[in-house]
Amino acid sequence: MTLINDFMSLIYPRRCEACGELMLRHEKYICSYCVISLPKSNYHKRPDNELYQTFWGRIPFMDALSFFVFEKSGRVQRILHNIKYQEQKELAFHLGKIYTQELLKDKFSLGYDMIVPIPLHKKKLKLRGYNQSEWFAMGIAEESKVEMNTEIMVRVNETSTQTKKKKYERWENVQGIFQVTKKEEVKGKHILLVDDVITTGATLEAAWTSFKDIEDVKISVASIAFAARGY
Ligand SMILES: [Zn+2]
């Protein structure tokens, strides 16, 4: 196997999905240098972090987590681009795994009952063939041993005419797009909502709206990157 790998890397040298440099044989998706030096948020060490503050006074999220903070024209942007447009869904899965390993190493409690990825717009799903948030969530689920559920929350309205609407209407429009299918199944549970990139928080607010009337439900959020200053 090692021989084949050596041979393959001679013919098809693999490049780091973050910095684009050639990788060593044992490296996977992201080179060792990037694994260490990418701009990690470390939000799990600061419960009242910038992401948490985005929802402050509006939504009582429990944990607000993100692997990275978004940096424009940097390595995080390249990672997100590769996940979204280069069919690198395994990269999202890999990131979910290494992020969870880091959280566990820091003794951060991942005591969630269920992991729920934000469903992708149907048209986008058809076009892309996969939901990148789901692949990231799958990596978290695998390492944390918490069940992932993709059926409990669905998209109801397709907001195809969204771009034609005014900003305020657009905000209103986003509010009713998610629905929890089996409310009794999440009663009293702690749910981790997972998205790829968080910008304004409007999507997560809409998702939270669909859970908020359920008895004793607790919601936390996690993303690959948080773009505090836009994406
Ligand atoms: Zn790299």
Tab-separated table of C-alpha atoms and ligand atoms in Angstrom:
chain	number	residue	atom	x	y	z
A	1	MET	CA	0.000	0.000	0.000
A	2	THR	CA	2.821	2.375	0.909
A	3	LEU	CA	4.518	1.586	-2.369
A	4	ILE	CA	1.382	2.397	-4.307
A	5	ASN	CA	0.962	5.627	-2.348
A	6	ASP	CA	4.557	6.609	-3.013
A	7	PHE	CA	4.117	5.868	-6.678
A	8	MET	CA	0.838	7.782	-6.858
A	9	SER	CA	2.265	10.832	-5.166
A	10	LEU	CA	5.062	10.854	-7.731
A	11	ILE	CA	2.588	10.960	-10.580
A	12	TYR	CA	-0.141	12.969	-8.910
A	13	PRO	CA	1.449	15.113	-6.236
A	14	ARG	CA	-1.227	16.122	-3.781
A	15	ARG	CA	-1.529	19.696	-2.741
A	16	CYS	CA	-2.710	21.176	0.542
A	17	GLU	CA	-6.342	22.326	0.253
A	18	ALA	CA	-5.499	25.410	2.281
A	19	CYS	CA	-2.116	26.761	1.115
A	20	GLY	CA	-1.753	24.900	-2.187
A	21	GLU	CA	1.761	23.633	-1.405
A	22	LEU	CA	2.779	20.056	-2.133
A	23	MET	CA	2.128	17.690	0.732
A	24	LEU	CA	4.158	14.943	2.300
A	25	ARG	CA	2.892	11.402	1.961
A	26	HIS	CA	1.451	11.114	5.459
A	27	GLU	CA	-0.405	14.414	5.207
A	28	LYS	CA	-4.094	14.376	4.382
A	29	TYR	CA	-6.059	17.223	2.755
A	30	ILE	CA	-4.291	19.902	4.796
A	31	CYS	CA	-0.542	20.104	5.395
A	32	SER	CA	0.905	19.976	8.906
A	33	TYR	CA	1.952	23.598	8.743
A	34	CYS	CA	-1.619	24.722	7.963
A	35	VAL	CA	-3.131	22.436	10.607
A	36	ILE	CA	-1.051	24.330	13.163
A	37	SER	CA	-1.166	27.831	11.731
A	38	LEU	CA	-4.679	28.281	10.272
A	39	PRO	CA	-6.689	30.999	12.067
A	40	LYS	CA	-8.591	28.931	14.591
A	41	SER	CA	-11.316	30.676	16.535
A	42	ASN	CA	-10.813	28.779	19.804
A	43	TYR	CA	-14.350	29.906	20.654
A	44	HIS	CA	-14.805	26.844	22.850
A	45	LYS	CA	-12.357	28.469	25.250
A	46	ARG	CA	-14.369	31.710	25.334
A	47	PRO	CA	-18.124	31.075	25.765
A	48	ASP	CA	-18.967	34.766	25.238
A	49	ASN	CA	-17.036	34.910	21.950
A	50	GLU	CA	-17.763	37.072	18.878
A	51	LEU	CA	-20.074	34.456	17.357
A	52	TYR	CA	-22.051	34.190	20.592
A	53	GLN	CA	-22.260	38.001	20.684
A	54	THR	CA	-23.758	38.040	17.163
A	55	PHE	CA	-26.898	36.490	18.642
A	56	TRP	CA	-26.672	38.213	22.002
A	57	GLY	CA	-30.040	39.443	23.260
A	58	ARG	CA	-31.820	37.743	20.353
A	59	ILE	CA	-31.206	34.027	20.579
A	60	PRO	CA	-30.226	32.084	23.681
A	61	PHE	CA	-27.783	29.685	22.032
A	62	MET	CA	-25.788	27.514	24.426
A	63	ASP	CA	-22.411	26.958	22.715
A	64	ALA	CA	-21.353	29.102	19.756
A	65	LEU	CA	-18.519	27.253	18.029
A	66	SER	CA	-16.504	27.648	14.870
A	67	PHE	CA	-13.342	25.920	13.724
A	68	PHE	CA	-11.891	28.969	11.965
A	69	VAL	CA	-12.415	32.670	11.657
A	70	PHE	CA	-12.863	33.646	8.044
A	71	GLU	CA	-10.076	35.536	6.336
A	72	LYS	CA	-10.619	37.003	2.907
A	73	SER	CA	-8.279	35.876	0.126
A	74	GLY	CA	-6.590	33.586	2.590
A	75	ARG	CA	-6.308	29.901	3.283
A	76	VAL	CA	-9.723	29.615	4.955
A	77	GLN	CA	-11.366	31.112	1.887
A	78	ARG	CA	-9.546	28.564	-0.278
A	79	ILE	CA	-10.709	25.716	1.960
A	80	LEU	CA	-14.342	26.878	1.743
A	81	HIS	CA	-14.081	27.346	-1.992
A	82	ASN	CA	-12.676	23.843	-2.477
A	83	ILE	CA	-15.433	22.344	-0.339
A	84	LYS	CA	-18.175	24.191	-2.180
A	85	TYR	CA	-17.021	24.270	-5.773
A	86	GLN	CA	-14.321	21.613	-6.167
A	87	GLU	CA	-16.400	18.697	-4.930
A	88	GLN	CA	-14.168	18.303	-1.895
A	89	LYS	CA	-16.854	16.969	0.412
A	90	GLU	CA	-14.340	14.641	2.081
A	91	LEU	CA	-12.386	17.731	3.096
A	92	ALA	CA	-15.454	18.974	5.010
A	93	PHE	CA	-15.732	15.552	6.665
A	94	HIS	CA	-12.031	15.611	7.538
A	95	LEU	CA	-12.353	19.096	9.058
A	96	GLY	CA	-15.308	17.956	11.165
A	97	LYS	CA	-13.159	15.141	12.475
A	98	ILE	CA	-10.020	17.110	13.303
A	99	TYR	CA	-12.060	19.939	14.841
A	100	THR	CA	-13.847	17.484	17.130
A	101	GLN	CA	-10.543	15.821	18.044
A	102	GLU	CA	-9.224	19.224	19.113
A	103	LEU	CA	-12.353	19.960	21.161
A	104	LEU	CA	-12.070	16.596	22.898
A	105	LYS	CA	-8.355	17.141	23.512
A	106	ASP	CA	-9.255	20.412	25.247
A	107	LYS	CA	-11.788	18.494	27.369
A	108	PHE	CA	-14.636	20.471	25.854
A	109	SER	CA	-17.920	18.714	26.541
A	110	LEU	CA	-19.748	17.602	23.405
A	111	GLY	CA	-22.742	16.375	25.372
A	112	TYR	CA	-25.244	16.956	22.591
A	113	ASP	CA	-28.141	14.605	21.921
A	114	MET	CA	-28.300	15.245	18.211
A	115	ILE	CA	-26.360	16.941	15.433
A	116	VAL	CA	-28.481	18.656	12.803
A	117	PRO	CA	-26.881	20.130	9.666
A	118	ILE	CA	-28.586	23.091	7.994
A	119	PRO	CA	-30.366	21.640	4.946
A	120	LEU	CA	-29.279	22.965	1.586
A	121	HIS	CA	-31.628	24.633	-0.858
A	122	LYS	CA	-33.058	21.849	-3.064
A	123	LYS	CA	-31.799	23.386	-6.286
A	124	LYS	CA	-28.317	23.826	-4.871
A	125	LEU	CA	-28.305	20.269	-3.600
A	126	LYS	CA	-29.212	18.999	-7.032
A	127	LEU	CA	-26.545	21.120	-8.655
A	128	ARG	CA	-23.755	20.320	-6.182
A	129	GLY	CA	-24.809	16.776	-5.387
A	130	TYR	CA	-24.030	17.064	-1.681
A	131	ASN	CA	-24.587	19.308	1.303
A	132	GLN	CA	-21.207	20.527	2.562
A	133	SER	CA	-22.607	21.356	6.024
A	134	GLU	CA	-23.802	17.766	6.294
A	135	TRP	CA	-20.324	16.420	5.518
A	136	PHE	CA	-18.776	18.652	8.165
A	137	ALA	CA	-21.491	17.532	10.612
A	138	MET	CA	-20.775	13.903	9.724
A	139	GLY	CA	-17.150	14.350	10.765
A	140	ILE	CA	-18.247	15.813	14.113
A	141	ALA	CA	-20.722	12.955	14.575
A	142	GLU	CA	-18.114	10.315	13.851
A	143	GLU	CA	-15.625	11.605	16.414
A	144	SER	CA	-18.107	12.642	19.110
A	145	LYS	CA	-20.341	9.566	18.720
A	146	VAL	CA	-23.363	11.865	18.728
A	147	GLU	CA	-26.066	10.906	16.243
A	148	MET	CA	-26.542	13.093	13.173
A	149	ASN	CA	-30.108	13.615	12.007
A	150	THR	CA	-30.859	15.070	8.564
A	151	GLU	CA	-34.601	14.463	8.654
A	152	ILE	CA	-35.654	16.305	11.782
A	153	MET	CA	-35.373	19.749	10.179
A	154	VAL	CA	-36.365	20.424	6.578
A	155	ARG	CA	-36.571	23.400	4.267
A	156	VAL	CA	-40.150	24.275	3.448
A	157	ASN	CA	-40.159	27.318	1.201
A	158	GLU	CA	-37.882	27.538	-1.735
A	159	THR	CA	-36.743	31.132	-1.827
A	160	SER	CA	-35.926	31.287	-5.509
A	161	THR	CA	-37.291	34.780	-5.979
A	162	GLN	CA	-35.276	36.024	-3.026
A	163	THR	CA	-32.833	38.158	-4.958
A	164	LYS	CA	-35.638	40.248	-6.414
A	165	LYS	CA	-36.931	41.201	-3.007
A	166	LYS	CA	-35.947	44.099	-0.834
A	167	LYS	CA	-33.659	43.522	2.098
A	168	TYR	CA	-36.362	43.644	4.754
A	169	GLU	CA	-38.619	41.273	2.857
A	170	ARG	CA	-35.694	38.961	2.355
A	171	TRP	CA	-35.146	38.816	6.097
A	172	GLU	CA	-38.836	38.052	6.630
A	173	ASN	CA	-38.608	35.462	3.919
A	174	VAL	CA	-35.831	33.553	5.624
A	175	GLN	CA	-37.767	33.234	8.873
A	176	GLY	CA	-40.196	30.568	7.726
A	177	ILE	CA	-37.879	28.401	5.656
A	178	PHE	CA	-37.180	25.626	8.161
A	179	GLN	CA	-39.571	23.265	9.866
A	180	VAL	CA	-39.023	20.632	12.539
A	181	THR	CA	-40.750	17.469	11.369
A	182	LYS	CA	-41.061	15.488	14.612
A	183	LYS	CA	-41.181	17.944	17.475
A	184	GLU	CA	-41.740	15.288	20.151
A	185	GLU	CA	-38.415	13.693	19.206
A	186	VAL	CA	-36.414	16.754	20.174
A	187	LYS	CA	-38.277	17.610	23.361
A	188	GLY	CA	-35.810	18.163	26.210
A	189	LYS	CA	-32.841	17.598	23.930
A	190	HIS	CA	-29.681	19.545	23.262
A	191	ILE	CA	-29.237	20.040	19.519
A	192	LEU	CA	-26.049	21.109	17.749
A	193	LEU	CA	-26.927	22.980	14.549
A	194	VAL	CA	-24.133	22.820	11.981
A	195	ASP	CA	-23.520	25.226	9.104
A	196	ASP	CA	-20.539	25.700	6.798
A	197	VAL	CA	-20.101	29.460	7.057
A	198	ILE	CA	-21.847	31.851	9.415
A	199	THR	CA	-22.095	35.463	8.308
A	200	THR	CA	-25.061	37.528	9.559
A	201	GLY	CA	-26.564	34.621	11.454
A	202	ALA	CA	-29.909	34.973	9.635
A	203	THR	CA	-29.963	31.323	8.554
A	204	LEU	CA	-29.257	30.072	12.052
A	205	GLU	CA	-31.842	32.433	13.467
A	206	ALA	CA	-34.383	30.969	11.053
A	207	ALA	CA	-33.379	27.452	12.081
A	208	TRP	CA	-33.650	28.354	15.750
A	209	THR	CA	-37.144	29.788	15.135
A	210	SER	CA	-38.326	26.349	14.050
A	211	PHE	CA	-37.146	24.838	17.368
A	212	LYS	CA	-37.926	27.620	19.818
A	213	ASP	CA	-41.447	26.556	20.862
A	214	ILE	CA	-40.420	23.007	21.670
A	215	GLU	CA	-40.336	22.226	25.358
A	216	ASP	CA	-36.917	22.282	27.066
A	217	VAL	CA	-34.966	22.234	23.847
A	218	LYS	CA	-31.428	23.609	23.954
A	219	ILE	CA	-29.616	24.750	20.835
A	220	SER	CA	-25.901	25.179	20.141
A	221	VAL	CA	-24.229	26.089	16.871
A	222	ALA	CA	-21.028	25.118	15.074
A	223	SER	CA	-19.520	26.104	11.738
A	224	ILE	CA	-16.368	25.640	9.707
A	225	ALA	CA	-15.797	29.392	9.633
A	226	PHE	CA	-17.332	32.508	11.098
A	227	ALA	CA	-17.102	35.582	8.895
A	228	ALA	CA	-17.533	38.435	11.325
A	229	ARG	CA	-16.751	41.046	8.675
A	230	GLY	CA	-18.567	39.484	5.751
A	231	TYR	CA	-17.912	36.626	3.423
B	1	ZN	ZN	-0.987	24.010	3.757
